[in-house]
Amino acid sequence: MKILHLDANHPLLIEQLNALGYTNHEDFTSSKDVIQQKINQYDGFIIRSRFSIDASFLDAATNLKFIGRVGAGLENIDCDYAERKGVTLIAAPEGNRNAVGEHSLAMLLSLFNKLNKADKEVREGKWLREDNRGLELDGKTVGLIGYGNMGKAFAKKLRGFDVTVLCYDLKPNMGDKNATQVSLAELQEKADVLSLHTPETPSTIKMINSDLIKGFAKPFWLINTARGKSVVTSDLVSALKSGQILGAGLDVLEYEKSSFENLFSDNNMPEAFKYLIQSDQVILSPHVAGWTIESKEKLAQTIVDKIKAKFS
């Protein structure tokens, strides 16, 4: 088979596919239109998030057998149409789930212990001990929405703490020794922390909005290492201001990709985002929860293993 690689990844990906006898070509710079004109030459292609894969692109890929996505989600691909055309979709959530679990825990502990705020103040010559008195995670209830690879990885990391872990997932019987599956209403009643681990789907876009936030019985902390569009930023800010949300760790934002840098160069920065970047209650990172040295290798290896299992 001939495989086209559209993004740079760990070198083991091409090395091992070569060893399996596949022909591998790279094109990291051509436009989507140029790629679409030659995609019929390939049996498969591997992409991260360079551009969306829509029906017209899939129609042009007349010999396509598989799409490999070096990442967890497939929302940039018209999955229904691809599957109707008999194309195998290969993602790699197993490759970065540990990294996401660790990042989620790091954000939560940093928020509880005010580490970003304290670090900034010490560098400014301020020694404010009482103002930076932290919270302990032990005794808290952590609620997870989404209990697939990422949710399970975070729950596993929490085993070392004396916490109750609850999970809510649309699929039944997702709970395990690390988390008890409950209804959304029960999670809202009991959670001190809410952590999102959902893919981007029509049902998860704008899922965390004012109505859902108001349904929580007590103020809570929010961690989002899933997808930025799952949270209505203006509603999050309103909840931070009112105290319904005590703090937020956000690895993802609705202002991502090419539009993000423009927020700082143009005079169009949304008021909600201005609040986030100025707030001591908020920790931000640039969609790197699953982006570690180790996960780069594991993601590539997962794709190779799945291609080998399906086609070799």
Short mmCIF file of C-alpha atoms in Angstrom, two decimals:
data_model
loop_
_atom_site.label_atom_id
_atom_site.label_comp_id
_atom_site.label_asym_id
_atom_site.label_seq_id
_atom_site.Cartn_x
_atom_site.Cartn_y
_atom_site.Cartn_z
CA MET A 1 0.00 0.00 0.00
CA LYS A 2 0.97 3.61 -0.58
CA ILE A 3 0.57 5.93 2.40
CA LEU A 4 0.70 9.72 2.37
CA HIS A 5 1.86 11.50 5.53
CA LEU A 6 0.40 14.99 5.86
CA ASP A 7 2.01 16.01 9.16
CA ALA A 8 5.39 15.37 10.74
CA ASN A 9 5.30 12.75 13.48
CA HIS A 10 7.74 10.60 15.40
CA PRO A 11 10.17 9.00 12.91
CA LEU A 12 9.29 5.48 14.06
CA LEU A 13 5.96 5.84 12.23
CA ILE A 14 7.51 5.86 8.77
CA GLU A 15 10.43 3.63 9.76
CA GLN A 16 8.16 0.82 10.91
CA LEU A 17 5.70 1.20 8.04
CA ASN A 18 8.64 0.98 5.64
CA ALA A 19 9.74 -2.18 7.40
CA LEU A 20 6.26 -3.63 6.88
CA GLY A 21 6.67 -3.11 3.14
CA TYR A 22 4.48 -0.04 2.66
CA THR A 23 5.46 2.87 0.43
CA ASN A 24 5.49 6.14 2.37
CA HIS A 25 5.39 9.65 0.92
CA GLU A 26 5.47 12.93 2.84
CA ASP A 27 3.82 16.24 1.99
CA PHE A 28 3.70 18.66 4.89
CA THR A 29 3.29 21.90 2.95
CA SER A 30 0.95 21.59 -0.05
CA SER A 31 -2.52 23.09 0.13
CA LYS A 32 -5.57 20.92 0.68
CA ASP A 33 -6.54 21.42 -2.98
CA VAL A 34 -3.18 20.15 -4.17
CA ILE A 35 -3.36 17.15 -1.85
CA GLN A 36 -6.90 16.41 -3.01
CA GLN A 37 -5.75 16.27 -6.63
CA LYS A 38 -3.32 13.45 -5.89
CA ILE A 39 -4.99 11.63 -3.02
CA ASN A 40 -6.40 9.03 -5.44
CA GLN A 41 -2.88 7.62 -5.72
CA TYR A 42 -2.89 6.50 -2.08
CA ASP A 43 -4.38 3.64 -0.10
CA GLY A 44 -4.13 5.53 3.15
CA PHE A 45 -3.07 8.81 4.66
CA ILE A 46 -2.01 9.92 8.12
CA ILE A 47 -2.87 13.33 9.53
CA ARG A 48 -2.97 15.22 12.82
CA SER A 49 -5.09 18.37 12.46
CA ARG A 50 -3.77 20.07 9.35
CA PHE A 51 -7.13 20.42 7.62
CA SER A 52 -10.60 18.90 7.70
CA ILE A 53 -11.44 15.78 5.72
CA ASP A 54 -14.83 16.38 4.11
CA ALA A 55 -16.98 14.49 1.62
CA SER A 56 -15.41 16.08 -1.47
CA PHE A 57 -11.94 15.11 -0.27
CA LEU A 58 -13.10 11.57 0.43
CA ASP A 59 -14.74 11.34 -3.01
CA ALA A 60 -11.40 12.23 -4.58
CA ALA A 61 -9.65 9.48 -2.60
CA THR A 62 -10.91 6.69 -4.84
CA ASN A 63 -8.44 4.05 -3.59
CA LEU A 64 -8.59 4.97 0.08
CA LYS A 65 -8.61 2.13 2.61
CA PHE A 66 -7.80 3.98 5.84
CA ILE A 67 -7.23 7.32 7.53
CA GLY A 68 -4.84 7.45 10.47
CA ARG A 69 -5.29 10.32 12.94
CA VAL A 70 -2.29 10.80 15.22
CA GLY A 71 -4.39 11.92 18.16
CA ALA A 72 -7.48 10.98 20.09
CA GLY A 73 -10.37 12.68 18.30
CA LEU A 74 -11.79 12.31 14.80
CA GLU A 75 -13.95 15.45 14.72
CA ASN A 76 -12.05 16.91 11.74
CA ILE A 77 -13.14 13.96 9.62
CA ASP A 78 -16.58 13.30 8.15
CA CYS A 79 -16.62 9.93 9.86
CA ASP A 80 -20.10 8.84 8.75
CA TYR A 81 -19.31 9.45 5.11
CA ALA A 82 -15.91 7.78 5.38
CA GLU A 83 -17.41 4.70 6.95
CA ARG A 84 -20.12 4.52 4.28
CA LYS A 85 -17.33 4.45 1.72
CA GLY A 86 -15.68 1.55 3.55
CA VAL A 87 -12.75 3.60 4.87
CA THR A 88 -11.23 2.39 8.15
CA LEU A 89 -10.72 5.18 10.69
CA ILE A 90 -7.74 4.80 12.98
CA ALA A 91 -7.22 7.08 15.98
CA ALA A 92 -4.75 6.76 18.84
CA PRO A 93 -6.32 7.76 22.18
CA GLU A 94 -4.29 5.02 23.86
CA GLY A 95 -1.12 6.93 22.92
CA ASN A 96 -1.72 10.11 24.92
CA ARG A 97 -4.21 9.12 27.61
CA ASN A 98 -1.53 8.89 30.31
CA ALA A 99 -0.24 12.35 29.43
CA VAL A 100 -3.76 13.79 29.63
CA GLY A 101 -4.34 12.13 32.99
CA GLU A 102 -1.13 13.60 34.40
CA HIS A 103 -1.84 17.07 32.98
CA SER A 104 -5.35 17.07 34.43
CA LEU A 105 -3.97 16.21 37.85
CA ALA A 106 -1.24 18.84 37.56
CA MET A 107 -3.79 21.54 36.76
CA LEU A 108 -6.03 20.52 39.64
CA LEU A 109 -3.23 20.46 42.22
CA SER A 110 -1.84 23.75 40.95
CA LEU A 111 -5.24 25.40 41.31
CA PHE A 112 -5.80 23.98 44.80
CA ASN A 113 -2.37 25.16 45.96
CA LYS A 114 -2.37 28.50 44.09
CA LEU A 115 1.02 27.65 42.59
CA ASN A 116 0.85 29.96 39.58
CA LYS A 117 -0.25 32.91 41.71
CA ALA A 118 2.32 32.23 44.43
CA ASP A 119 5.16 31.78 41.93
CA LYS A 120 4.35 35.11 40.26
CA GLU A 121 4.20 36.94 43.58
CA VAL A 122 7.50 35.55 44.89
CA ARG A 123 9.18 36.66 41.66
CA GLU A 124 7.75 40.13 42.32
CA GLY A 125 9.21 40.22 45.84
CA LYS A 126 5.93 39.40 47.62
CA TRP A 127 5.90 36.82 50.44
CA LEU A 128 2.17 36.32 51.03
CA ARG A 129 1.81 33.08 52.97
CA GLU A 130 -1.72 33.45 54.32
CA ASP A 131 -3.03 34.72 50.99
CA ASN A 132 -1.70 31.55 49.36
CA ARG A 133 -3.04 29.03 51.84
CA GLY A 134 -4.12 26.05 49.72
CA LEU A 135 -6.68 23.28 49.73
CA GLU A 136 -6.12 19.54 50.03
CA LEU A 137 -7.59 17.17 47.49
CA ASP A 138 -8.25 14.45 50.06
CA GLY A 139 -11.90 14.21 51.04
CA LYS A 140 -13.17 15.83 47.86
CA THR A 141 -15.47 14.34 45.20
CA VAL A 142 -14.19 14.50 41.63
CA GLY A 143 -16.78 14.20 38.88
CA LEU A 144 -15.74 13.18 35.38
CA ILE A 145 -17.92 13.76 32.33
CA GLY A 146 -16.75 11.26 29.75
CA TYR A 147 -15.21 7.97 30.85
CA GLY A 148 -13.30 6.69 27.87
CA ASN A 149 -9.52 6.51 27.54
CA MET A 150 -8.87 9.98 28.97
CA GLY A 151 -11.36 9.85 31.81
CA LYS A 152 -10.10 6.44 32.90
CA ALA A 153 -6.50 7.66 32.84
CA PHE A 154 -7.33 10.60 35.12
CA ALA A 155 -9.31 8.39 37.49
CA LYS A 156 -6.33 6.06 37.74
CA LYS A 157 -4.07 8.99 38.69
CA LEU A 158 -6.50 9.92 41.47
CA ARG A 159 -6.18 6.54 43.17
CA GLY A 160 -3.36 7.84 45.34
CA PHE A 161 -5.68 10.39 46.94
CA ASP A 162 -8.49 9.88 49.44
CA VAL A 163 -11.14 11.10 46.99
CA THR A 164 -14.45 9.85 45.66
CA VAL A 165 -14.46 9.64 41.87
CA LEU A 166 -17.78 9.70 40.01
CA CYS A 167 -18.21 9.44 36.26
CA TYR A 168 -21.02 10.29 33.90
CA ASP A 169 -21.00 8.84 30.39
CA LEU A 170 -23.67 8.32 27.76
CA LYS A 171 -22.59 4.70 27.47
CA PRO A 172 -23.85 2.36 30.24
CA ASN A 173 -21.65 0.26 32.52
CA MET A 174 -18.56 2.45 32.09
CA GLY A 175 -17.66 2.55 35.76
CA ASP A 176 -14.82 0.45 37.17
CA LYS A 177 -12.72 0.11 40.33
CA ASN A 178 -11.48 3.69 39.90
CA ALA A 179 -14.82 5.47 39.38
CA THR A 180 -18.51 4.92 40.06
CA GLN A 181 -20.85 5.67 37.19
CA VAL A 182 -23.74 7.93 38.19
CA SER A 183 -26.38 10.08 36.56
CA LEU A 184 -25.54 13.64 35.59
CA ALA A 185 -27.90 14.85 38.33
CA GLU A 186 -26.05 12.88 41.01
CA LEU A 187 -22.69 14.12 39.74
CA GLN A 188 -23.98 17.70 39.93
CA GLU A 189 -25.21 17.10 43.45
CA LYS A 190 -21.96 15.71 44.85
CA ALA A 191 -18.97 16.99 42.83
CA ASP A 192 -16.38 19.41 44.20
CA VAL A 193 -14.42 19.14 40.95
CA LEU A 194 -15.65 18.67 37.39
CA SER A 195 -13.24 17.39 34.76
CA LEU A 196 -14.18 17.02 31.09
CA HIS A 197 -12.99 14.05 29.01
CA THR A 198 -15.40 14.08 26.08
CA PRO A 199 -14.88 14.13 22.30
CA GLU A 200 -16.25 16.97 20.21
CA THR A 201 -19.72 15.98 19.05
CA PRO A 202 -22.96 17.90 18.52
CA SER A 203 -24.03 16.89 22.03
CA THR A 204 -20.84 18.10 23.72
CA ILE A 205 -20.47 21.48 21.99
CA LYS A 206 -21.48 24.20 24.49
CA MET A 207 -22.24 21.48 27.02
CA ILE A 208 -20.83 23.47 29.94
CA ASN A 209 -23.19 26.43 29.92
CA SER A 210 -24.99 28.52 32.51
CA ASP A 211 -27.87 26.06 32.85
CA LEU A 212 -25.60 23.09 33.57
CA ILE A 213 -23.41 25.15 35.91
CA LYS A 214 -26.42 26.33 37.91
CA GLY A 215 -27.43 22.68 38.34
CA PHE A 216 -24.46 22.00 40.63
CA ALA A 217 -25.39 21.88 44.29
CA LYS A 218 -22.20 23.57 45.47
CA PRO A 219 -19.39 25.68 44.03
CA PHE A 220 -16.89 23.56 42.10
CA TRP A 221 -13.58 23.61 40.25
CA LEU A 222 -13.48 22.99 36.48
CA ILE A 223 -10.76 21.18 34.52
CA ASN A 224 -11.02 20.98 30.73
CA THR A 225 -8.43 18.98 28.81
CA ALA A 226 -11.00 17.81 26.24
CA ARG A 227 -12.29 20.29 23.65
CA GLY A 228 -12.58 24.07 23.88
CA LYS A 229 -15.98 24.24 22.23
CA SER A 230 -17.45 22.19 25.07
CA VAL A 231 -17.39 25.24 27.35
CA VAL A 232 -19.27 28.49 26.77
CA THR A 233 -16.52 30.87 27.84
CA SER A 234 -18.79 33.77 28.72
CA ASP A 235 -20.88 31.48 30.97
CA LEU A 236 -17.71 30.18 32.61
CA VAL A 237 -16.57 33.74 33.35
CA SER A 238 -19.95 34.64 34.81
CA ALA A 239 -19.70 31.62 37.10
CA LEU A 240 -16.15 32.54 38.14
CA LYS A 241 -17.31 36.04 39.01
CA SER A 242 -20.28 34.78 41.01
CA GLY A 243 -18.27 32.11 42.83
CA GLN A 244 -20.27 29.18 41.42
CA ILE A 245 -17.00 28.04 39.79
CA LEU A 246 -14.06 28.44 42.17
CA GLY A 247 -11.31 28.11 39.58
CA ALA A 248 -10.60 26.63 36.15
CA GLY A 249 -7.75 24.77 34.52
CA LEU A 250 -8.15 25.09 30.77
CA ASP A 251 -5.87 23.29 28.33
CA VAL A 252 -8.31 24.01 25.50
CA LEU A 253 -10.22 27.13 24.48
CA GLU A 254 -12.91 27.97 22.00
CA TYR A 255 -10.38 30.52 20.64
CA GLU A 256 -7.91 28.08 19.13
CA LYS A 257 -5.72 27.54 16.10
CA SER A 258 -5.19 30.39 13.62
CA SER A 259 -7.71 32.67 15.33
CA PHE A 260 -5.96 32.54 18.70
CA GLU A 261 -2.94 34.70 17.85
CA ASN A 262 -5.25 37.24 16.22
CA LEU A 263 -6.88 37.87 19.57
CA PHE A 264 -3.69 39.59 20.70
CA SER A 265 -2.82 41.45 17.49
CA ASP A 266 -6.32 42.75 16.76
CA ASN A 267 -8.50 44.86 18.99
CA ASN A 268 -11.14 42.16 19.00
CA MET A 269 -10.32 40.26 22.18
CA PRO A 270 -13.58 39.01 23.71
CA GLU A 271 -14.27 40.37 27.18
CA ALA A 272 -14.60 36.84 28.53
CA PHE A 273 -11.11 35.94 27.34
CA LYS A 274 -9.67 39.15 28.81
CA TYR A 275 -11.02 38.01 32.16
CA LEU A 276 -9.47 34.54 31.83
CA ILE A 277 -5.95 35.78 31.10
CA GLN A 278 -6.05 38.25 34.00
CA SER A 279 -7.61 35.95 36.61
CA ASP A 280 -5.64 34.29 39.40
CA GLN A 281 -8.41 31.68 39.50
CA VAL A 282 -7.52 30.37 36.04
CA ILE A 283 -4.64 28.29 34.67
CA LEU A 284 -4.21 28.11 30.90
CA SER A 285 -2.11 25.88 28.64
CA PRO A 286 -2.01 25.68 24.81
CA HIS A 287 -3.72 22.32 24.14
CA VAL A 288 -0.70 20.34 25.33
CA ALA A 289 -2.27 17.95 27.86
CA GLY A 290 -1.54 15.02 25.57
CA TRP A 291 1.62 16.58 24.14
CA THR A 292 4.61 14.99 25.89
CA ILE A 293 7.91 13.53 24.73
CA GLU A 294 6.59 10.09 25.58
CA SER A 295 3.17 10.51 24.01
CA LYS A 296 4.68 11.58 20.68
CA GLU A 297 6.29 8.16 20.44
CA LYS A 298 3.30 6.26 21.85
CA LEU A 299 0.85 7.95 19.47
CA ALA A 300 2.97 6.97 16.46
CA GLN A 301 3.42 3.41 17.74
CA THR A 302 -0.33 3.04 18.28
CA ILE A 303 -1.03 4.04 14.67
CA VAL A 304 1.56 1.57 13.36
CA ASP A 305 0.20 -1.24 15.51
CA LYS A 306 -3.39 -0.63 14.37
CA ILE A 307 -2.42 -0.46 10.68
CA LYS A 308 -0.41 -3.65 11.07
CA ALA A 309 -3.26 -5.45 12.81
CA LYS A 310 -5.78 -4.44 10.16
CA PHE A 311 -3.83 -4.74 6.93
CA SER A 312 -0.76 -6.96 7.44
#
